[in-house]
Every structure is written in structure tokens, then in C-alpha cells.
Coordinates of C-alpha atoms in Angstrom, one line a residue:
Chain A
M158 CA -3.5 -17.4 -37.4
F159 CA 0.1 -18.5 -37.1
K160 CA 1.0 -16.5 -40.1
N161 CA -0.7 -13.5 -38.5
L162 CA 1.3 -14.1 -35.3
L163 CA 4.5 -14.2 -37.3
S164 CA 3.7 -11.0 -39.1
F165 CA 3.3 -9.3 -35.7
W166 CA 6.7 -10.6 -34.6
K167 CA 8.3 -9.1 -37.7
G168 CA 9.1 -5.5 -38.1
K169 CA 11.7 -2.8 -38.3
D170 CA 13.7 -1.2 -35.5
F171 CA 12.3 2.1 -34.3
L172 CA 14.9 4.3 -35.9
V173 CA 15.0 2.5 -39.3
Q174 CA 11.2 2.6 -39.5
V175 CA 10.9 6.3 -38.5
I176 CA 13.7 7.4 -40.8
E177 CA 12.1 5.5 -43.7
D178 CA 8.7 7.2 -43.0
F179 CA 10.4 10.6 -42.7
K180 CA 12.1 10.1 -46.1
I181 CA 8.7 9.2 -47.6
M182 CA 7.3 12.5 -46.1
L183 CA 10.2 14.4 -47.8
D184 CA 9.7 12.6 -51.1
D185 CA 6.0 13.2 -51.0
S186 CA 6.5 16.9 -50.3
E187 CA 9.0 17.2 -53.1
S188 CA 6.7 15.5 -55.6
M189 CA 3.9 17.9 -54.6
F190 CA 6.2 20.9 -55.0
E191 CA 7.5 19.7 -58.3
A192 CA 4.0 19.1 -59.7
V193 CA 2.6 22.4 -58.5
C194 CA 5.6 24.4 -59.8
A195 CA 5.3 22.7 -63.3
Q196 CA 1.7 24.0 -63.4
L197 CA 2.4 27.3 -61.8
L198 CA 5.6 28.4 -63.5
E199 CA 5.7 26.4 -66.7
G200 CA 2.0 26.4 -67.5
A201 CA 1.9 22.6 -67.7
K202 CA -1.7 21.3 -67.2
E203 CA -2.0 18.1 -65.2
P204 CA -5.5 16.8 -65.0
G205 CA -6.6 15.8 -61.5
L206 CA -3.7 17.7 -59.9
K207 CA -5.8 19.1 -57.1
D208 CA -7.0 15.7 -56.0
K209 CA -3.5 14.4 -56.2
I210 CA -2.0 17.2 -54.2
Y211 CA -4.7 17.0 -51.5
E212 CA -4.3 13.2 -51.3
I213 CA -0.5 13.4 -50.9
D214 CA -0.8 16.1 -48.3
K215 CA -3.2 13.9 -46.3
Q216 CA -0.6 11.1 -46.5
V217 CA 2.1 13.4 -45.3
N218 CA -0.1 14.4 -42.3
N219 CA -0.8 10.8 -41.5
L220 CA 2.9 10.0 -41.6
Q221 CA 3.6 12.8 -39.2
K222 CA 1.0 11.3 -36.8
E223 CA 2.5 7.8 -37.2
I224 CA 6.0 9.0 -36.5
R225 CA 4.9 10.9 -33.5
G226 CA 3.0 7.8 -32.2
R227 CA 6.1 5.7 -32.8
I228 CA 8.2 8.1 -30.9
V229 CA 5.8 8.0 -27.9
E230 CA 5.8 4.2 -28.1
H231 CA 9.6 4.1 -28.1
L232 CA 10.1 6.5 -25.3
S233 CA 7.5 4.7 -23.2
L234 CA 9.4 1.5 -23.5
Q235 CA 12.9 2.9 -23.5
P236 CA 12.8 6.3 -21.9
T237 CA 16.6 6.8 -21.9
V238 CA 17.4 5.5 -25.4
D239 CA 17.6 7.8 -28.4
V240 CA 16.1 10.7 -26.5
N241 CA 17.9 13.4 -28.5
T242 CA 17.0 11.7 -31.8
C243 CA 13.4 11.5 -30.7
L244 CA 13.2 15.1 -29.8
I245 CA 14.9 16.1 -33.1
L246 CA 12.5 13.9 -35.0
M247 CA 9.5 15.4 -33.1
S248 CA 10.7 18.9 -34.3
V249 CA 11.7 18.1 -38.0
V250 CA 8.6 16.0 -38.6
K251 CA 6.7 19.3 -38.1
D252 CA 8.9 21.0 -40.7
A253 CA 8.2 18.1 -43.2
E254 CA 4.5 18.5 -42.6
R255 CA 4.8 22.2 -43.3
L256 CA 6.5 21.5 -46.6
G257 CA 3.4 19.5 -47.6
D258 CA 1.2 22.4 -46.4
Y259 CA 3.1 25.1 -48.3
S260 CA 3.1 23.0 -51.5
K261 CA -0.6 22.7 -51.1
N262 CA -0.9 26.4 -50.6
L263 CA 1.2 27.0 -53.7
Y264 CA -1.4 24.9 -55.6
E265 CA -4.1 27.2 -54.1
V266 CA -2.3 30.2 -55.6
T267 CA -2.8 28.6 -59.1
E268 CA -6.5 28.7 -58.4
L269 CA -6.4 32.4 -57.2
L270 CA -4.9 33.5 -60.6
A271 CA -7.5 35.3 -62.6
E272 CA -6.0 34.2 -65.9
P273 CA -3.2 31.8 -67.0
I274 CA 0.1 33.1 -66.0
D275 CA 2.4 34.8 -68.4
C276 CA 5.3 32.3 -68.2
A277 CA 7.8 34.8 -69.5
L278 CA 6.9 37.4 -66.9
F279 CA 7.0 34.7 -64.2
S280 CA 10.4 33.5 -65.2
E281 CA 11.6 37.1 -65.3
Y282 CA 10.8 37.3 -61.6
F283 CA 11.5 33.8 -60.4
D284 CA 14.4 32.7 -62.7
K285 CA 14.4 28.9 -62.1
L286 CA 13.9 29.4 -58.4
D287 CA 11.8 26.3 -58.3
K288 CA 14.7 24.2 -59.6
K289 CA 17.0 25.6 -57.0
I290 CA 14.5 24.7 -54.3
L291 CA 14.2 21.2 -55.8
A292 CA 18.0 20.9 -55.4
L293 CA 17.7 22.0 -51.8
F294 CA 15.1 19.2 -51.3
Q295 CA 17.8 16.7 -52.5
Q296 CA 20.5 18.3 -50.3
T297 CA 18.2 18.2 -47.3
K298 CA 17.4 14.5 -47.8
K299 CA 21.1 13.7 -48.1
A300 CA 22.1 15.8 -45.1
F301 CA 19.4 14.4 -42.8
I302 CA 19.1 10.7 -43.9
D303 CA 22.9 10.2 -44.2
A304 CA 23.7 12.6 -41.3
D305 CA 26.0 14.5 -43.8
E306 CA 27.3 17.5 -41.9
D307 CA 28.9 19.1 -44.9
Q308 CA 25.6 19.0 -46.8
A309 CA 23.8 20.4 -43.8
R310 CA 26.2 23.3 -43.5
S311 CA 26.2 24.1 -47.2
S312 CA 22.4 24.1 -47.2
W313 CA 22.7 27.3 -45.1
Q314 CA 24.6 29.1 -47.9
H315 CA 22.1 27.8 -50.4
E316 CA 19.1 29.0 -48.5
K317 CA 20.6 32.4 -47.7
K318 CA 21.1 33.1 -51.4
I319 CA 17.6 31.9 -52.5
A320 CA 15.9 33.7 -49.6
K321 CA 17.6 36.9 -50.7
D322 CA 16.2 36.4 -54.2
C323 CA 12.7 35.9 -52.7
D324 CA 13.0 39.1 -50.8
Q325 CA 14.1 41.0 -53.9
I326 CA 11.1 39.6 -55.8
I327 CA 8.8 41.1 -53.2
E328 CA 10.6 44.4 -53.4
R329 CA 10.3 44.5 -57.1
L330 CA 6.6 43.5 -57.0
A331 CA 5.9 46.3 -54.5
Q332 CA 7.3 48.8 -57.0
S333 CA 5.7 47.2 -60.1
N334 CA 2.6 48.1 -62.0
L335 CA 1.3 44.5 -62.2
P336 CA -2.4 43.9 -61.9
V337 CA -3.5 43.3 -58.3
N338 CA -4.3 39.6 -58.9
Q339 CA -0.9 38.9 -60.4
A340 CA 1.0 40.9 -57.8
V341 CA -0.8 39.2 -54.9
C342 CA -0.2 35.7 -56.4
F343 CA 3.5 36.4 -57.2
T344 CA 4.0 37.7 -53.6
L345 CA 2.4 34.6 -52.2
V346 CA 4.6 32.4 -54.3
A347 CA 7.7 34.3 -53.2
R348 CA 6.7 34.0 -49.5
H349 CA 5.8 30.3 -49.8
F350 CA 9.1 29.6 -51.6
K351 CA 10.9 31.3 -48.7
R352 CA 9.0 29.4 -46.1
I353 CA 9.6 26.0 -47.9
M354 CA 13.3 26.7 -47.9
A355 CA 13.4 27.7 -44.3
H356 CA 11.7 24.4 -43.3
L357 CA 14.1 22.5 -45.5
V358 CA 17.1 24.1 -43.9
N359 CA 15.5 23.5 -40.4
I360 CA 15.6 19.8 -41.3
A361 CA 19.1 19.8 -42.8
T362 CA 20.7 21.8 -40.0
S363 CA 19.2 19.6 -37.3
V364 CA 22.1 17.3 -38.1
V365 CA 24.6 19.9 -36.8
L366 CA 22.7 22.1 -34.5
P367 CA 22.4 21.5 -30.7
L368 CA 18.9 20.4 -29.8
S369 CA 18.1 23.8 -28.1
D370 CA 19.1 25.7 -31.2
L371 CA 16.9 23.8 -33.7
D372 CA 15.1 26.1 -36.2
Y373 CA 17.5 28.9 -35.3
F374 CA 20.2 28.1 -37.8
D375 CA 20.4 31.8 -38.9
E376 CA 21.2 33.0 -35.4
R377 CA 23.7 30.3 -34.8
K378 CA 25.4 31.1 -38.1
N379 CA 25.8 34.7 -37.1
E380 CA 27.3 33.6 -33.8
D381 CA 29.8 31.3 -35.6
Chain B
M201 CA 30.3 -8.2 -32.4
K202 CA 30.2 -6.1 -29.2
K203 CA 26.4 -6.2 -29.2
K204 CA 26.4 -10.0 -29.7
L205 CA 28.8 -10.4 -26.8
E206 CA 26.5 -8.2 -24.7
I207 CA 23.6 -10.4 -25.5
V208 CA 25.5 -13.5 -24.6
Y209 CA 26.5 -11.9 -21.2
K210 CA 22.9 -11.0 -20.6
I211 CA 21.6 -14.5 -21.4
L212 CA 24.3 -15.9 -19.0
A213 CA 23.2 -13.4 -16.4
V214 CA 19.6 -14.4 -16.7
A215 CA 20.5 -18.1 -16.3
A216 CA 22.5 -17.3 -13.2
L217 CA 19.7 -15.2 -11.8
L218 CA 17.2 -17.8 -12.6
Y219 CA 19.3 -20.3 -10.7
L220 CA 19.5 -17.9 -7.7
F221 CA 15.7 -17.5 -7.8
L222 CA 15.1 -21.2 -7.7
V223 CA 17.7 -21.5 -4.9
S224 CA 15.9 -18.8 -2.9
I225 CA 12.6 -20.7 -3.2
S226 CA 14.1 -24.0 -2.1
L227 CA 16.1 -22.3 0.7
M228 CA 12.9 -20.7 1.9
G229 CA 11.2 -24.1 2.0
A230 CA 14.1 -25.5 4.0
A231 CA 13.9 -22.6 6.4
F232 CA 10.2 -22.9 6.9
K233 CA 10.5 -26.7 7.4
G234 CA 13.1 -26.0 10.0
F235 CA 10.8 -23.7 12.0
G236 CA 8.9 -26.8 13.0
K237 CA 5.4 -28.0 13.2
G238 CA 4.3 -25.4 15.7
F239 CA 5.2 -22.5 13.4
A240 CA 3.4 -24.1 10.5
E241 CA 0.3 -24.7 12.6
N242 CA 0.3 -21.1 13.7
L243 CA 0.6 -19.9 10.1
I244 CA -2.1 -22.2 8.9
R245 CA -4.4 -21.0 11.8
T246 CA -3.7 -17.3 10.9
T247 CA -4.7 -17.8 7.3
S248 CA -7.5 -20.2 7.9
N249 CA -10.0 -17.3 7.5
P250 CA -10.0 -17.0 3.7
F251 CA -10.8 -13.3 3.9
V252 CA -7.7 -12.7 6.0
G253 CA -5.7 -14.6 3.4
L254 CA -7.2 -12.5 0.7
F255 CA -6.3 -9.2 2.5
I256 CA -2.8 -10.5 3.4
G257 CA -2.3 -11.2 -0.4
I258 CA -3.4 -7.7 -1.3
L259 CA -1.4 -5.9 1.4
A260 CA 1.8 -8.0 0.9
T261 CA 1.8 -7.5 -2.8
S262 CA 1.0 -3.8 -2.7
L263 CA 3.9 -3.4 -0.3
V264 CA 6.4 -5.3 -2.4
Q265 CA 4.7 -4.2 -5.7
S266 CA 5.2 -7.7 -7.3
S267 CA 2.8 -10.5 -7.4
S268 CA 5.6 -12.7 -8.6
T269 CA 7.4 -12.2 -5.3
T270 CA 4.3 -12.9 -3.2
T271 CA 3.2 -15.9 -5.1
S272 CA 6.7 -17.3 -5.2
V273 CA 6.9 -16.9 -1.4
V274 CA 3.5 -18.6 -1.0
V275 CA 4.7 -21.4 -3.3
G276 CA 7.8 -21.8 -1.2
I277 CA 5.8 -21.9 2.1
V278 CA 3.2 -24.3 0.7
G279 CA 6.1 -26.5 -0.5
A280 CA 7.5 -26.5 3.0
G281 CA 4.1 -27.4 4.5
G282 CA 3.7 -24.1 6.2
L283 CA 0.4 -23.4 4.4
T284 CA -2.3 -25.6 2.9
V285 CA -3.3 -25.2 -0.7
G286 CA -6.8 -24.2 0.5
N287 CA -5.4 -21.4 2.7
A288 CA -3.0 -20.2 0.0
I289 CA -5.6 -19.8 -2.7
P290 CA -7.1 -16.6 -1.2
I291 CA -3.6 -15.1 -0.7
I292 CA -2.9 -15.8 -4.4
M293 CA -6.2 -14.0 -5.3
G294 CA -5.2 -11.1 -3.1
A295 CA -1.8 -10.9 -4.8
N296 CA -3.6 -10.6 -8.1
I297 CA -5.4 -7.5 -6.8
G298 CA -2.3 -6.1 -5.1
T299 CA -0.1 -6.2 -8.1
T300 CA -2.3 -3.7 -9.9
V301 CA -1.2 -0.9 -7.6
T302 CA 2.0 -0.4 -9.6
N303 CA 0.5 0.8 -12.8
T304 CA -2.0 2.9 -10.8
L305 CA 0.9 4.6 -9.2
V306 CA 2.5 5.1 -12.6
S307 CA -0.7 6.7 -13.8
L308 CA -0.4 9.3 -11.0
G309 CA 2.6 10.7 -12.9
H310 CA 0.2 12.2 -15.4
V311 CA -1.8 14.0 -12.8
N312 CA -0.9 17.5 -14.0
R313 CA -2.6 17.1 -17.4
R314 CA -6.3 16.4 -16.9
D315 CA -7.3 14.6 -20.0
E316 CA -4.1 12.6 -20.1
F317 CA -4.6 11.7 -16.4
E318 CA -8.1 10.6 -17.1
R319 CA -7.0 8.2 -19.8
A320 CA -3.9 7.0 -17.7
I321 CA -5.8 6.2 -14.5
S322 CA -8.6 4.6 -16.5
A323 CA -6.0 2.3 -18.3
A324 CA -4.5 1.5 -14.9
T325 CA -7.7 0.8 -13.0
V326 CA -9.1 -1.4 -15.8
H327 CA -6.7 -4.0 -14.5
D328 CA -7.8 -3.4 -10.9
F329 CA -11.5 -3.6 -11.8
F330 CA -10.9 -6.8 -13.8
N331 CA -9.1 -8.5 -11.0
L332 CA -11.6 -7.2 -8.4
I333 CA -14.5 -8.6 -10.5
C334 CA -12.7 -11.9 -10.9
V335 CA -12.2 -12.2 -7.2
A336 CA -15.8 -11.1 -6.5
I337 CA -17.0 -13.9 -8.8
L338 CA -14.5 -16.6 -8.2
F339 CA -13.8 -16.2 -4.5
P340 CA -17.3 -17.2 -3.4
I341 CA -17.3 -20.0 -6.0
E342 CA -14.0 -21.3 -4.7
L343 CA -15.2 -21.1 -1.1
S344 CA -18.4 -23.1 -1.9
T345 CA -17.0 -25.6 -4.4
G346 CA -13.2 -25.6 -4.2
Y347 CA -13.1 -25.8 -8.0
L348 CA -9.7 -24.1 -8.2
E349 CA -8.1 -26.4 -5.7
K350 CA -9.6 -29.5 -7.4
T351 CA -8.6 -28.5 -10.9
A352 CA -5.1 -27.4 -9.8
T353 CA -4.7 -30.7 -7.9
F354 CA -5.7 -32.6 -11.1
M355 CA -3.2 -30.6 -13.1
S356 CA -0.4 -31.1 -10.7
G357 CA -1.3 -34.8 -10.6
I358 CA -0.3 -34.9 -14.3
F359 CA 3.1 -33.6 -13.4
S360 CA 3.7 -35.7 -10.3
G361 CA 2.5 -38.9 -11.9
V362 CA -0.6 -40.9 -11.1
G363 CA -0.7 -43.7 -8.6
G364 CA 1.6 -42.5 -5.9
I365 CA 4.7 -42.2 -8.0
K366 CA 6.9 -39.6 -6.2
F367 CA 7.6 -36.4 -8.2
V368 CA 11.3 -35.9 -8.9
S369 CA 11.9 -32.4 -10.1
P370 CA 15.0 -32.1 -12.2
I371 CA 15.3 -28.4 -11.2
K372 CA 15.4 -29.5 -7.5
L373 CA 18.2 -31.8 -8.3
V374 CA 20.2 -29.0 -9.8
I375 CA 19.7 -26.6 -6.9
K376 CA 20.0 -29.0 -4.1
P377 CA 23.8 -28.7 -3.7
A378 CA 23.7 -24.9 -3.5
V379 CA 20.8 -25.0 -0.9
G380 CA 22.7 -27.7 1.1
L381 CA 25.8 -25.5 1.1
I382 CA 24.0 -22.4 2.3
Q383 CA 22.2 -24.5 4.9
K384 CA 25.6 -25.8 6.3
A385 CA 27.1 -22.3 6.2
A386 CA 24.1 -20.9 8.1
L387 CA 24.4 -23.6 10.7
L388 CA 28.1 -23.0 11.0
L389 CA 27.6 -19.3 11.4
S390 CA 24.7 -19.4 13.8
G391 CA 25.8 -22.2 16.0
S392 CA 22.3 -23.6 16.6
E393 CA 19.4 -24.6 14.5
L394 CA 16.7 -21.9 15.0
P395 CA 18.9 -18.9 14.3
A396 CA 20.3 -20.7 11.3
Y397 CA 16.7 -21.2 9.9
I398 CA 15.9 -17.5 10.6
L399 CA 19.1 -16.5 8.8
M400 CA 18.1 -18.8 5.9
A401 CA 14.6 -17.4 5.7
V402 CA 16.0 -13.8 5.6
L403 CA 18.6 -14.7 3.1
S404 CA 16.1 -16.5 0.9
L405 CA 13.9 -13.4 0.8
V406 CA 16.9 -11.2 0.0
I407 CA 18.0 -13.5 -2.8
L408 CA 14.4 -13.7 -4.1
F409 CA 14.1 -10.0 -4.3
F410 CA 17.5 -9.6 -5.9
A411 CA 17.0 -12.3 -8.4
L412 CA 13.5 -11.3 -9.5
Y413 CA 14.5 -7.6 -9.7
F414 CA 17.4 -8.3 -12.0
I415 CA 15.7 -11.0 -14.0
V416 CA 13.1 -8.4 -14.9
K417 CA 15.7 -5.7 -15.6
V418 CA 18.0 -7.9 -17.7
M419 CA 15.2 -9.6 -19.6
K420 CA 13.5 -6.3 -20.3
S421 CA 16.8 -4.9 -21.8
L422 CA 17.1 -8.1 -23.9
V423 CA 13.7 -8.1 -25.4
V424 CA 12.7 -4.4 -25.4
N425 CA 13.5 -3.8 -29.1
R426 CA 11.4 -6.7 -30.3
A427 CA 8.7 -5.8 -27.7
E428 CA 8.6 -2.4 -29.3
I429 CA 8.1 -3.8 -32.7
I430 CA 5.4 -6.2 -31.5
L431 CA 3.6 -3.5 -29.6
D432 CA 3.6 -1.3 -32.6
N433 CA 2.1 -4.1 -34.7
V434 CA -0.6 -5.0 -32.2
I435 CA -1.6 -1.5 -31.2
N436 CA -5.3 -1.0 -31.9
K437 CA -5.4 -4.1 -34.0
S438 CA -6.5 -7.6 -33.1
P439 CA -7.4 -7.9 -29.4
I440 CA -6.5 -11.6 -29.4
L441 CA -3.0 -10.7 -30.6
G442 CA -2.9 -8.1 -28.0
L443 CA -3.7 -10.7 -25.4
F444 CA -0.9 -13.0 -26.7
A445 CA 1.5 -10.1 -26.8
G446 CA 0.8 -9.2 -23.2
L447 CA 1.1 -12.9 -22.2
A448 CA 4.4 -13.4 -24.1
F449 CA 6.0 -10.2 -22.9
T450 CA 5.1 -10.9 -19.3
I451 CA 6.4 -14.5 -19.5
V452 CA 9.7 -13.2 -20.8
V453 CA 10.1 -10.3 -18.3
Q454 CA 8.4 -12.2 -15.5
S455 CA 6.5 -9.2 -14.3
S456 CA 2.9 -8.2 -15.2
S457 CA 3.6 -4.8 -13.5
I458 CA 6.2 -4.0 -16.2
T459 CA 3.8 -4.9 -19.0
T460 CA 0.9 -3.0 -17.6
S461 CA 2.9 0.0 -16.6
L462 CA 4.4 0.3 -20.1
L463 CA 0.9 0.7 -21.4
I464 CA 0.0 3.7 -19.2
P465 CA 2.0 6.4 -21.1
L466 CA 0.7 5.0 -24.4
V467 CA -2.9 5.3 -23.3
A468 CA -2.2 8.7 -21.7
A469 CA -0.8 10.0 -25.0
G470 CA -3.8 8.7 -26.9
I471 CA -1.7 6.2 -28.9
L472 CA -3.5 3.2 -27.4
T473 CA -7.2 3.1 -26.4
I474 CA -8.3 1.6 -23.1
K475 CA -10.2 -1.0 -25.1
A476 CA -7.1 -2.1 -26.9
A477 CA -4.9 -2.0 -23.7
F478 CA -7.4 -4.2 -21.9
P479 CA -6.5 -7.5 -23.7
I480 CA -2.8 -6.8 -23.3
T481 CA -3.4 -6.3 -19.6
I482 CA -5.3 -9.6 -19.1
G483 CA -2.7 -11.4 -21.2
A484 CA -0.1 -10.1 -18.7
N485 CA -2.3 -11.3 -15.9
I486 CA -2.1 -14.9 -17.2
G487 CA 1.6 -14.5 -18.1
T488 CA 2.6 -13.6 -14.6
T489 CA 1.5 -17.0 -13.3
T490 CA 4.5 -18.6 -14.9
T491 CA 6.9 -17.3 -12.1
A492 CA 5.0 -19.3 -9.5
I493 CA 4.9 -22.4 -11.7
L494 CA 8.7 -22.1 -12.2
A495 CA 9.2 -21.6 -8.4
S496 CA 7.0 -24.6 -7.7
F497 CA 9.3 -26.9 -9.7
A498 CA 12.2 -25.8 -7.4
T499 CA 10.3 -27.2 -4.4
G500 CA 9.6 -30.5 -6.1
N501 CA 6.5 -30.6 -3.9
V502 CA 3.1 -31.5 -5.3
S503 CA 1.2 -29.0 -3.1
A504 CA 3.5 -26.2 -4.3
I505 CA 2.8 -27.1 -7.9
T506 CA -0.9 -27.3 -7.1
I507 CA -1.0 -23.7 -5.7
A508 CA 1.0 -22.5 -8.7
F509 CA -1.5 -24.1 -11.0
A510 CA -4.3 -22.6 -8.9
H511 CA -2.9 -19.2 -9.6
F512 CA -2.8 -20.0 -13.3
M513 CA -6.3 -21.4 -13.3
F514 CA -7.7 -18.5 -11.4
N515 CA -6.4 -16.0 -14.0
L516 CA -7.4 -18.2 -16.9
T517 CA -10.9 -18.7 -15.6
G518 CA -11.3 -15.0 -15.0
T519 CA -10.3 -14.3 -18.5
V520 CA -12.5 -17.0 -20.1
C521 CA -15.5 -15.9 -18.0
I522 CA -15.2 -12.2 -18.6
Y523 CA -13.4 -11.4 -21.8
P524 CA -15.3 -13.3 -24.6
I525 CA -18.7 -12.0 -23.6
R526 CA -19.1 -8.4 -24.6
F527 CA -21.7 -7.7 -21.8
F528 CA -19.1 -8.7 -19.2
R529 CA -16.1 -7.4 -21.0
V530 CA -17.3 -3.8 -21.0
V531 CA -17.9 -3.8 -17.3
P532 CA -14.3 -3.3 -16.1
I533 CA -13.7 -0.9 -19.0
N534 CA -16.7 1.2 -18.2
L535 CA -16.0 1.2 -14.5
A536 CA -12.4 2.3 -15.2
K537 CA -13.6 5.0 -17.5
A538 CA -16.1 6.3 -15.0
F539 CA -13.5 6.3 -12.3
G540 CA -11.0 8.0 -14.6
E541 CA -13.5 10.8 -15.2
L542 CA -14.1 11.1 -11.4
A543 CA -10.4 11.1 -10.5
A544 CA -9.6 13.6 -13.2
K545 CA -12.2 16.0 -11.8
K546 CA -11.2 15.5 -8.2
K547 CA -7.7 14.2 -7.9
R548 CA -8.0 13.3 -4.2
Y549 CA -10.2 10.4 -5.2
A550 CA -7.2 8.8 -6.9
I551 CA -5.1 9.0 -3.7
I552 CA -8.0 7.8 -1.6
Y553 CA -8.5 4.9 -3.9
V554 CA -4.8 3.8 -3.9
L555 CA -4.4 4.2 -0.1
G556 CA -7.9 2.7 0.7
V557 CA -8.0 -0.3 -1.6
F558 CA -4.4 -1.4 -1.4
F559 CA -3.2 -0.4 2.0
L560 CA -5.7 0.9 4.6
M561 CA -8.7 -1.4 3.9
P562 CA -6.7 -4.7 3.9
T563 CA -4.7 -3.6 7.0
L564 CA -7.9 -2.6 8.9
L565 CA -9.7 -5.8 7.9
I566 CA -6.8 -8.0 9.0
I567 CA -6.7 -6.2 12.3
I568 CA -10.5 -6.4 12.8
S569 CA -10.4 -10.2 12.0
K570 CA -7.7 -10.7 14.5
L571 CA -9.6 -8.8 17.2
F572 CA -12.9 -10.5 16.8

């Protein structure tokens, strides 16, 4: 009983705990994305990948709920402390949850494919785009966890370039003679990649954007 | 370093405020003693009807929104001989009901979101219903058996020594010089005794409010980070740990209203269930009795210690009678849920409830008892 009481006394400060949980969300989403891309783009077959992806996605969703709950607890007890941080977290935690969802959706594309993908064809269109997005995951984590403003700003540039590539893929697909199944799946992959990047940049740029401008980094950039 | 220094300042501030609080209680006792026998007899006659005492307790606490203030004042007056322990017990019971108004008022802040409001007002009124049920059960038992007075007398006997040894409070020794100084200054300023005692009584109340208000504020700022961690650990887990968390937090911040009010937004947001908030609430109910116990040591009077222990015993008995048995435990929870549903549908019931139970009914009943 005494040990129990002691364990209830111990714990981490609000911000430390929440940032740790948020980092786990990003790590989980990254591992989902990496595993799905390995199967989708490189043809690697991982047994039980579906269960693994769905399980991690559930964990990401639960972490989102936990972080939100912790924010409500914190603001109930200390309504004037870390208000901006809480509101930013409330926003970016949604982005992190979406990263998990889109990674799951990417896995679902692998199930839509009528036949195994032609890796050569795929790489012709996507040209290591997945690796660039994985680098953006790292950059986002660094920008957000370390509050690194330079990393946050450079993630804009990174995103802009990759997003252009995604748009070009769709343009090319629209003019191609690929079978419907492949064209639809490639389009979905391009769109999901673009959405994943947008959510990553939302998270990274939350370090430098005013609270009211969160998620509108592109507009802000044009103004600057 | 700056943070550590801030903590040291806060601890020193709490020590100073605690000293002021104890001085205020002792000063109040000195003032009431000075009012003379006639005043004391009049006060005792007024509260000789236990129902009047009960309603005075509800009304006074609802108005000042702090049972710690009411019970400390009662302890001070009992210590000065202005009230008997028997007359003071119903006032203490009433204070227990009155203190629940604060979190009910907090719950009204959620009125614009129906589901949220339903949960918030249910969480607030579970405290009300628990205390109302305790009074409904224990008030008649006390009237017919005097069990609280007897048990509390026994407990205070342990502190004051058995066999007629006079109780010497170390706290009283520490505060005596300050009280003496204020007393002399009041006499010097007023010129005669009665105005000096009136000035002392008013001053004691001002100091009491000031000290309690800032003790709560400073202590809350000192412990809030740890409280947040503990709350996060106990939420929706063990009810016994919830009870201890409520008890400990209230002892530290010296206000059950603070503890119970903090739970309201959590229940409203759906983070905490009413069932899980309930043990934290009744832990706070017991924890709040420490203020009166502390105040009673400032008086160094056995009767004052007795009434402080009566307050503690009342809340402890209520908890022991109701909480462990599931059949009884669900009664306040179900009543609060039913009321929450009703109040969420027709919001005027919430207003009628607050005004009726805490202000109009006690006022009317006090007036009626005076007339007849």
C-alpha cells in the first residue's frame, strides 16, 4: 500500500510528460510510414504488417487522447500557466494523429493493388520520395522537441519541393496509360505523401508561427 | 536558483500567514471574552435551537464560501466561552453543507454546453448530497445521543491531559505577545473597553479572511505541480488513493472548496468520472477539518479543541457510514446524476437549487424560528 502511495506521488512534470508522449507519437508514425513504404515501394514482404500497423495506429490514437486529457488536467489546475503551449499541443497532436492515419491509409493502398507493384515503374514516379519524407520526420522531431527555429523554417523549403514533386506525379499519372488500378493507387500514394508532409510541417512550424497562424505556414511564408 | 529562492519566500510567507491566522483566532477569543457574560448568554440562547444553529452554519458558510472560516470563527467563539460545544456542533454541520456551494457555482460556468453542464453539476452536487445525507443521518443521532460531543470530548481529553491537568498550548504561548500587543493598541486607540473589543473582533475577522485567503493562494502555488502529477496518477484508478489525494491536497491548501472546485472542469470534460471524483471529494471533506483543529490549538481551550474534533469526527463518521457500503455509496452519486440530468434539461432548477438550499431556505428558517 505504501509503495502504491509512493508511486502515486512520483511522476513527471506536465510538459516533460506530454512532450515525451508526443515524441512517441511521432516515432510510432514514422515507423509505420517506414514499414509501409518498404512494402509498397520496395516490394519487401513483412508478415503480420497489417496487424502491426493497426496496432501502432491504435497506440497513436490513445496517446492523442492521453495528451489531450493531460492538457485539460493541467489547465484545470493552472489555467494561466503554459496556455499557449497547451493550445499548440492541442493542435499539433491532431497532426501527429493524422500522420498515423495516413500511414495506415498507405498500407490500405497496398491491399488495393491488383498485382504486386512494378518497383522500377514505381521508382520512376516516386524517386526515393519516401526517404525524403523520412528525413522530414527527423527534421520535424528536431524542430519541435528541441524548439529549433532554423530546422522549423527549413522544413518549409523541404516540404515545398517534395509537394511539387507529388503534384507532378499526379499530372504525369493523369496523362499516362497506366491500368486504372495502378493509376488510382499511385495517385492515392502521391496524395497521402503530400498530406503526410503537410502535417509534418504543421508540427515543425508550430515552433515559429503565431498561435493564430498554426497550420497556415504557406500563407505566412508568402506574406514574409 | 531563482525558483528555489521563490519557494523559500513562499514557505516563509505561509509561516507568517499561519501565524496571522492563529493570532486572529486568539484575538477573536479575547474580543468575545471582553464582550462579557451577557453577550455570551445571548449568543448561546440564539443558537440553543439546534436547527437554527444548523441554518446559521449553512448561511454563514455559503456567504463567505469557506467552511474553514466559519469553523475557525466557531472555534474561536467556543474557546472564548461564547458558545457551548453542544450549540456549536449543528453550526459546524451546517458549515459542511454551506461549503459545497462553491463548486456548485463553479459548475454553472459550464451552463452553455448541455452534456458538459450535466456532468459538471452532477460532480458538484455529489458533494452537496453526501453532506446533506450525512447531516440527515447524524444530526438526529447527535441530538438524541450526543455521540459527537462525547467522542470529541474524549479526544480533546487526550490532548488536554487526564485528571484536571491544565492544557498549555505551545502555539498559544507563541501568539500571546502579538495578541497582547494588539489588545493594548486597541485600548489605546479606542479609549474605553467595549469599543476596543469591537475593534478587536472586526480586526480579527479581517486578519482571518486575509490569512486564510493567502494561505490557500500561496500553498496552492507551492504544491500545484505535484498535485497535478498526483491527480494524473489517481484519476480513474484506486478510489482509496483518490480519497487520500483529496485529503492530503486539502490539508495542504486548507480549503476543500479549492479541491472540489478543481475537479469540476475535469468531470465536465469527461476526463474524470463522477464515481472517481466522489472519493476525492469526501477526502477533501475530512481534510478541511484540520483548519479548525489548528485554530483550536491557538485558543488553548479544551472546549475549542473539542468542537474542532467534533467537526473531524462528523466528517469521518459520515465517510465511514456511507462510503464503504456500495448500497449507501451510490445514493449521493445517483441523486447527483439525476439532479444533473434535470438541471441540464431545465437550467432554472440549478439556480433555484443554489438560491434555495444555500441562501433562501436557511434565511427563512432562521427568521421563522425567531418569530415563533
